[in-house]
XYZ file of C-alpha atoms in Angstrom:
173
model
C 17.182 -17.305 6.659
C 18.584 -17.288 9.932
C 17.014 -19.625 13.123
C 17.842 -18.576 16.903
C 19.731 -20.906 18.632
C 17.818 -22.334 22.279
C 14.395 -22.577 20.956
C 12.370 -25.458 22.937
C 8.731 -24.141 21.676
C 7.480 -23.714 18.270
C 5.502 -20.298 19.323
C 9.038 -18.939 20.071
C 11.073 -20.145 16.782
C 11.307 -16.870 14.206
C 12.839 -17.069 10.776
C 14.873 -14.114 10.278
C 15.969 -13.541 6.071
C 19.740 -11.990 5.369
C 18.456 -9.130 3.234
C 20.251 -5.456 3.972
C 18.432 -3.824 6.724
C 19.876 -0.503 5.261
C 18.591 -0.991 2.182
C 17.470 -3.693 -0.294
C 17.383 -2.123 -4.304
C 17.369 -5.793 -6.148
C 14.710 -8.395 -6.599
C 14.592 -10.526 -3.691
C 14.698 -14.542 -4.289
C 11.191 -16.400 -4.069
C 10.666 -17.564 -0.277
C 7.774 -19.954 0.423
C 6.179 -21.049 3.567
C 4.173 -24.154 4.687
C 3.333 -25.680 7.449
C 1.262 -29.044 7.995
C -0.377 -29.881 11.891
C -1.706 -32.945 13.022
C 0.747 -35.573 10.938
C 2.591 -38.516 13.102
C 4.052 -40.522 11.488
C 5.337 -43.775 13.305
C 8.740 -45.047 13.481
C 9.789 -46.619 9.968
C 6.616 -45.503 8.560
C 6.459 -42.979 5.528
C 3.709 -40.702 5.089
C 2.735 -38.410 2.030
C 0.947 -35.238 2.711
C 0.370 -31.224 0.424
C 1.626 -28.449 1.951
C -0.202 -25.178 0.632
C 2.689 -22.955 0.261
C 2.427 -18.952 0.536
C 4.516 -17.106 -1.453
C 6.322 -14.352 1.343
C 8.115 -12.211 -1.546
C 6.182 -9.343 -3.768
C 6.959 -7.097 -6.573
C 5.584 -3.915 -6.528
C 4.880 -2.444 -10.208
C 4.628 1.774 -8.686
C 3.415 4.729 -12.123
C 3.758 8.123 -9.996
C 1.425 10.663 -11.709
C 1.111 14.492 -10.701
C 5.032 14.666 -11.088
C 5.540 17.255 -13.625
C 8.383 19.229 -12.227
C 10.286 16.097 -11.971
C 12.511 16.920 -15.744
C 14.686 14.415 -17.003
C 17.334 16.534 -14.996
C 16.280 16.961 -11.741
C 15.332 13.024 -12.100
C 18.396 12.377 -10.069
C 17.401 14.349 -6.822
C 14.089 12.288 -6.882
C 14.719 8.993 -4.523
C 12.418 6.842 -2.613
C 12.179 3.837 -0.217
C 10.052 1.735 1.526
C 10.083 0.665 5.070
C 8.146 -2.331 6.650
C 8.891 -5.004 10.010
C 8.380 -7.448 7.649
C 11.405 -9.645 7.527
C 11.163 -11.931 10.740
C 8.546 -14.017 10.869
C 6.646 -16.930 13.335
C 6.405 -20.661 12.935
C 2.917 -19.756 11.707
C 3.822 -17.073 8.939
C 2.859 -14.408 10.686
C 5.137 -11.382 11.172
C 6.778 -10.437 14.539
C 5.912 -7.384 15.796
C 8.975 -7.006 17.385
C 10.891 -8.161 14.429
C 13.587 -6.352 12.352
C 12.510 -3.634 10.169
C 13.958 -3.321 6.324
C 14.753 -0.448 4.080
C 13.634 -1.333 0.648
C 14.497 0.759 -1.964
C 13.734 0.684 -6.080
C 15.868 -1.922 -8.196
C 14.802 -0.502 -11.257
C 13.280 3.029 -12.167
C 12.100 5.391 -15.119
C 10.197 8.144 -16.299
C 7.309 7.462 -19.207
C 6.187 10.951 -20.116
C 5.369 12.686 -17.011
C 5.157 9.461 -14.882
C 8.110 8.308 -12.578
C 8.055 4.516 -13.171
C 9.393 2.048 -10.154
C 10.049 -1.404 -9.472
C 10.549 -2.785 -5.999
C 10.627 -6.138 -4.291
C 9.475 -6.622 -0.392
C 8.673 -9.431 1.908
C 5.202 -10.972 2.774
C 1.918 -7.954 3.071
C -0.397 -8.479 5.809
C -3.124 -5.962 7.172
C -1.755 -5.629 10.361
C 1.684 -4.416 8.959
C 2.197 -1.375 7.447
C 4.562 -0.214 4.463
C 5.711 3.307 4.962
C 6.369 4.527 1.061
C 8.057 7.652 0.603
C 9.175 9.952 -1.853
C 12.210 12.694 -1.611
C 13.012 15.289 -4.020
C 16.675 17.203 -2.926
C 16.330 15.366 0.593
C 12.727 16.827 1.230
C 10.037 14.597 1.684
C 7.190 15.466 -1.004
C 5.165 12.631 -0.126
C 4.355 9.510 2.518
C 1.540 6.770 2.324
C 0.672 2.963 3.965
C 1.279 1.325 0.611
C -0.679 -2.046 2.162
C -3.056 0.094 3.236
C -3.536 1.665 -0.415
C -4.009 -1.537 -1.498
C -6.126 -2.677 1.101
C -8.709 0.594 0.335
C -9.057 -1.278 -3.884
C -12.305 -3.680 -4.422
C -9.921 -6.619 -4.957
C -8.352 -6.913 -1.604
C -9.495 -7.278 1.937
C -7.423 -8.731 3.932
C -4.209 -11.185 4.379
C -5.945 -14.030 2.520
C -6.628 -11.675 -0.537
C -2.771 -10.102 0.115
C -1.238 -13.507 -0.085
C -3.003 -14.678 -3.171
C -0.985 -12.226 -5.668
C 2.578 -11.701 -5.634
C 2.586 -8.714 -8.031
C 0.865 -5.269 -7.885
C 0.234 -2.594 -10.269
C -0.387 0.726 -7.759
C -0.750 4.164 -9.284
C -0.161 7.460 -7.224
């Protein structure tokens, strides 16, 4: 990760991570983030403390049903991506609205049957991000969803807090 040079304020530091903008197809490394308020420690003295730590780095296990057309040989002309403004974050974990958006595409993919089997790595999911999924067959998009907000709509998740207890989802479309 990357810091901006001139910061005097902690609201104004953001964390920026060196992953392709254009488009990121491998798994990305593990990134944590703590933070701990209200700790002085005095000159010469030591202090030990826990930091929580929040895992800011998913994989995303994607089956994609209703695909029959998609043949072993037209598999190639299938392609699809992810795109979220999730890679600069606050001094609080939380993501910059005005931060730098990523590409993120597949690292690994297959087909099981009918089903079009993906594997991608992204940054952090919150609820007041969005991750704009699509799928291309032959340069035509055949289909678009909020993946966060898929996830969002199941029983097990509700908001951030839920989001940044699990690191790896199953999603079926």
């Amino acid at each position: 990760s990357t810091l901006k040079p001139g910061i005097s304020r902690l609201a104004d530091m953001r964390t920026i991570y060196n992953a392709p903008v254009t488009g990121c197809a491998s798994v990305l490394k593990d990134n944590f983030h703590g933070m701990a308020a209200g700790i002085f420690v005095g000159y010469g003295d030591t202090k030990r403390t826990v930091i929580e730590l929040t895992k800011n780095t998913n994989i995303l296990n994607i089956t994609i049903k209703g695909l029959e057309h998609v043949t072993r040989s037209l598999y190639p002309d299938v392609t699809l991506r992810a795109e979220s403004g999730n890679v600069t974050y606050m001094y609080d974990n939380s993501i910059d609205p005005g931060g730098n958006v990523a590409t993120y595409l597949p690292y690994s993919r297959g087909i099981s049957g009918t089903d079009l089997n993906v594997n991608m790595s992204v940054h952090r999911l919150t609820d007041d991000n969005t991750l704009d999924f699509r799928i291309f067959n032959n340069g035509t998009q055949i289909f678009r969803t909020d993946l966060i907000g898929m996830i969002l709509e199941s029983d097990d998740y509700s908001d951030t807090h839920d989001l940044d207890r699990e690191d790896n989802y199953d999603i079926v479309i």
